[in-house]
Short mmCIF file of C-alpha atoms in Angstrom, two decimals:
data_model
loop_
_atom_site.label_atom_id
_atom_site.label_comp_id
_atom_site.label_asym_id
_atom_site.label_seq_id
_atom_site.Cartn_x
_atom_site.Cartn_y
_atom_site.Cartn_z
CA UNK A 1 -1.42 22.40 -16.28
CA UNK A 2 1.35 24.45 -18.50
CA UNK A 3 3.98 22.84 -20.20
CA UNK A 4 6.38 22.49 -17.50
CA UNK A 5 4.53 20.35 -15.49
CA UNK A 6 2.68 18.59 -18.59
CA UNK A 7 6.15 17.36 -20.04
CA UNK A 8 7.51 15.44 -17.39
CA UNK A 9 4.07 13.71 -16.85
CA UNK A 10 3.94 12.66 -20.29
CA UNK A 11 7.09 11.61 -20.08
CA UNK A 12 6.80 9.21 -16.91
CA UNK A 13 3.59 7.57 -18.31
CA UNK A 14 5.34 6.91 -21.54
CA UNK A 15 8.17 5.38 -19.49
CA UNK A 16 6.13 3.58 -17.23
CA UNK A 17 4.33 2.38 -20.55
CA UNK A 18 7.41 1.46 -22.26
CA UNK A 19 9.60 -0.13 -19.48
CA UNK A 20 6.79 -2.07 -17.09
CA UNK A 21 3.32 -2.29 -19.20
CA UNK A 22 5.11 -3.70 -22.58
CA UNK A 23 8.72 -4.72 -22.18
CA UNK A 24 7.56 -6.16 -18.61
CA UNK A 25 4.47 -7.20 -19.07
CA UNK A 26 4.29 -8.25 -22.32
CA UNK A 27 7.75 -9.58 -23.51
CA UNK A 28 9.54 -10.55 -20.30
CA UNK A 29 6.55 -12.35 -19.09
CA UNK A 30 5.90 -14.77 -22.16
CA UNK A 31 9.18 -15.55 -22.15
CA UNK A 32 8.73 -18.77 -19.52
CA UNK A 33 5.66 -20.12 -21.53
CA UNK A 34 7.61 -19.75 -24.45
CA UNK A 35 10.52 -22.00 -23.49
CA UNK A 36 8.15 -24.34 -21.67
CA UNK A 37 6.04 -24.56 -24.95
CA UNK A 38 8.59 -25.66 -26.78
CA UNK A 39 10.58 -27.86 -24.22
CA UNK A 40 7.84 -30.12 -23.18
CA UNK A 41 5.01 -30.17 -26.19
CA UNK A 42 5.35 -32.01 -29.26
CA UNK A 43 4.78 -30.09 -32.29
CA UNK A 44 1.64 -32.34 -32.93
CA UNK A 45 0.22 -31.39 -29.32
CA UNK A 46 -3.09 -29.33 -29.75
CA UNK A 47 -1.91 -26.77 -27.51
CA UNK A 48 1.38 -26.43 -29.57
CA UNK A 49 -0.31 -25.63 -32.67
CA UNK A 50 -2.87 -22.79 -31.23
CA UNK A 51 -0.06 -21.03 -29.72
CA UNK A 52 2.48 -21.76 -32.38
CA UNK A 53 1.90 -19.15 -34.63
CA UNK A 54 1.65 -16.11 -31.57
CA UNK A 55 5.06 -17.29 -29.57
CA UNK A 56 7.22 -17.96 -33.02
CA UNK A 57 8.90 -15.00 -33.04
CA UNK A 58 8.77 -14.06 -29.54
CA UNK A 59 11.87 -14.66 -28.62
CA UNK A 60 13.55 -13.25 -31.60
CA UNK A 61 11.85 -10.37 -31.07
CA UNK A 62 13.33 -10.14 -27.22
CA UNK A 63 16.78 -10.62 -27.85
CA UNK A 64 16.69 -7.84 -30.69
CA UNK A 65 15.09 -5.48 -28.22
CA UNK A 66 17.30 -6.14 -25.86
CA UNK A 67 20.04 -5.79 -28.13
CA UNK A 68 19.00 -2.62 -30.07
CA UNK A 69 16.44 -1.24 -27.26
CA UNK A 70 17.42 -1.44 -23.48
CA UNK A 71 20.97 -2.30 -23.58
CA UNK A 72 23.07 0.05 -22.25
CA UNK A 73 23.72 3.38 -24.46
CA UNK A 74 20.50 1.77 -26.26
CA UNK A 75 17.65 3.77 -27.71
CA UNK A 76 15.28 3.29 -24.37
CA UNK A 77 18.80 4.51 -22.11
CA UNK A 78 19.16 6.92 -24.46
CA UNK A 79 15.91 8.93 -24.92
CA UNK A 80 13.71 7.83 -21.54
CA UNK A 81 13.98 10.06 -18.61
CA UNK A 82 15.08 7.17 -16.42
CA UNK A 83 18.38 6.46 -18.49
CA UNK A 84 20.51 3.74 -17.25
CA UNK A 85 18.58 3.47 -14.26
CA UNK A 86 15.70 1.93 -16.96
CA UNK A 87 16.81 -1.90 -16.57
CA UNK A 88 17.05 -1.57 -13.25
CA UNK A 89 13.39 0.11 -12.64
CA UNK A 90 11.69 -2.59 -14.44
CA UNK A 91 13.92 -5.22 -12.29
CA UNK A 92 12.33 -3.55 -9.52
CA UNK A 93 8.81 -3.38 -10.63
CA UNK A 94 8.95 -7.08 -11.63
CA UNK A 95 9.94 -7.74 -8.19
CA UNK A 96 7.19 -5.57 -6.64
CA UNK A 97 4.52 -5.20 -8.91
CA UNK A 98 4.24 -9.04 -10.81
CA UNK A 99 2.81 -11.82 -9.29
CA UNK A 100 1.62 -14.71 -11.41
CA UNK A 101 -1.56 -15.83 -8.87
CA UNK A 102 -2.47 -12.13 -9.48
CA UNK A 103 -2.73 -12.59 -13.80
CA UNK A 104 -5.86 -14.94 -14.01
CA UNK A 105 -9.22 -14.55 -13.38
CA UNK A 106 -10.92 -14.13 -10.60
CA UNK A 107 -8.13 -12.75 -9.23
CA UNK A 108 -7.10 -10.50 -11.41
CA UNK A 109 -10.41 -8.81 -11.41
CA UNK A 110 -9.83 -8.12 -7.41
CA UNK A 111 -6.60 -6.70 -7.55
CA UNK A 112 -7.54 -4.17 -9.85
CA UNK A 113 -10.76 -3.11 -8.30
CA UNK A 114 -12.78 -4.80 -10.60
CA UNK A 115 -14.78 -7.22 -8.54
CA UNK A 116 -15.60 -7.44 -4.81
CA UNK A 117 -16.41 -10.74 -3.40
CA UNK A 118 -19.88 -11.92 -2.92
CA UNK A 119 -20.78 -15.13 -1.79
CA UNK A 120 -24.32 -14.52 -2.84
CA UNK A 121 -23.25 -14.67 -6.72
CA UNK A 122 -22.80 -17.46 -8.79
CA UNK A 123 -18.55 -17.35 -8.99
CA UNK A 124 -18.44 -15.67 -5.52
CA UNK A 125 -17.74 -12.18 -6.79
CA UNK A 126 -19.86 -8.97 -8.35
CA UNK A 127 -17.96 -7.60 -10.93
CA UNK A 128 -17.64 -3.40 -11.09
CA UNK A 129 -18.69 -4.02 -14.99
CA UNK A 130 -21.17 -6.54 -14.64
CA UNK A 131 -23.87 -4.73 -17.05
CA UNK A 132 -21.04 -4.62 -19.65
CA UNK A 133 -19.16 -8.36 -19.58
CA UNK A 134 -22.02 -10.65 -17.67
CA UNK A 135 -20.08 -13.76 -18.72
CA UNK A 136 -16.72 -13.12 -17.53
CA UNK A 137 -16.68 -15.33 -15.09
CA UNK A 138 -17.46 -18.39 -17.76
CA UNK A 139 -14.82 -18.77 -19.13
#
């Protein structure tokens, strides 16, 4: 590959990285359980207090992204080779590519190729990495 072809690869993986795999899958996502945390569990609940300390700032952090990152004439509109069509990309990938059955295990492990089912195995499936995480499906 020479450097007119290796360029604008690197440069839609590091979009694709930036716009779906962190700001979408990362930030937007956590948002919900954020809100919901805080709406419906006291601050003495169990639950609260283990995930306390990792959502605290989340939403903080969101707004000033959105603020200083991916609003428009922002850094990611600026500087990404999708430009002001970068909002509406990662609308669209949210749409297409997210769906919450798909984020937990088993299922997870199926949609990425991970797993096949097997009824013969103890959880019903035969994971593609079995040798290196035999107990997974444990948890």
């Amino acid at each position: 590959m020479d450097g007119k072809t290796l360029v604008p690869l690197i440069m839609i993986y590091a979009g694709y990285h930036e716009l779906i795999s962190h700001w979408l899958r990362t930030h937007c996502v956590v948002e919900p359980f954020v809100i919901a945390t805080n709406r419906q569990l006291s601050t003495m609940h169990p639950i609260y207090k283990l995930l306390h300390p990792h959502l605290r700032y989340t939403l903080q952090i969101n707004a000033l992204g959105r603020e200083i990152l991916i609003s428009s004439y922002g850094v990611i509109e600026s500087t990404f080779f999708t430009k002001k069509y970068s909002m509406e990309l990662s609308s669209v990938a949210y749409d297409k590519l997210w769906q919450f059955d798909l984020q937990g295990l088993p299922n997870d492990l199926l949609h990425r190729g991970m797993a096949v089912e097997d009824p013969s195995a103890q959880h019903g499936l035969k994971l593609a990495i079995e040798v290196y995480l035999p107990n997974i499906l444990l948890v």
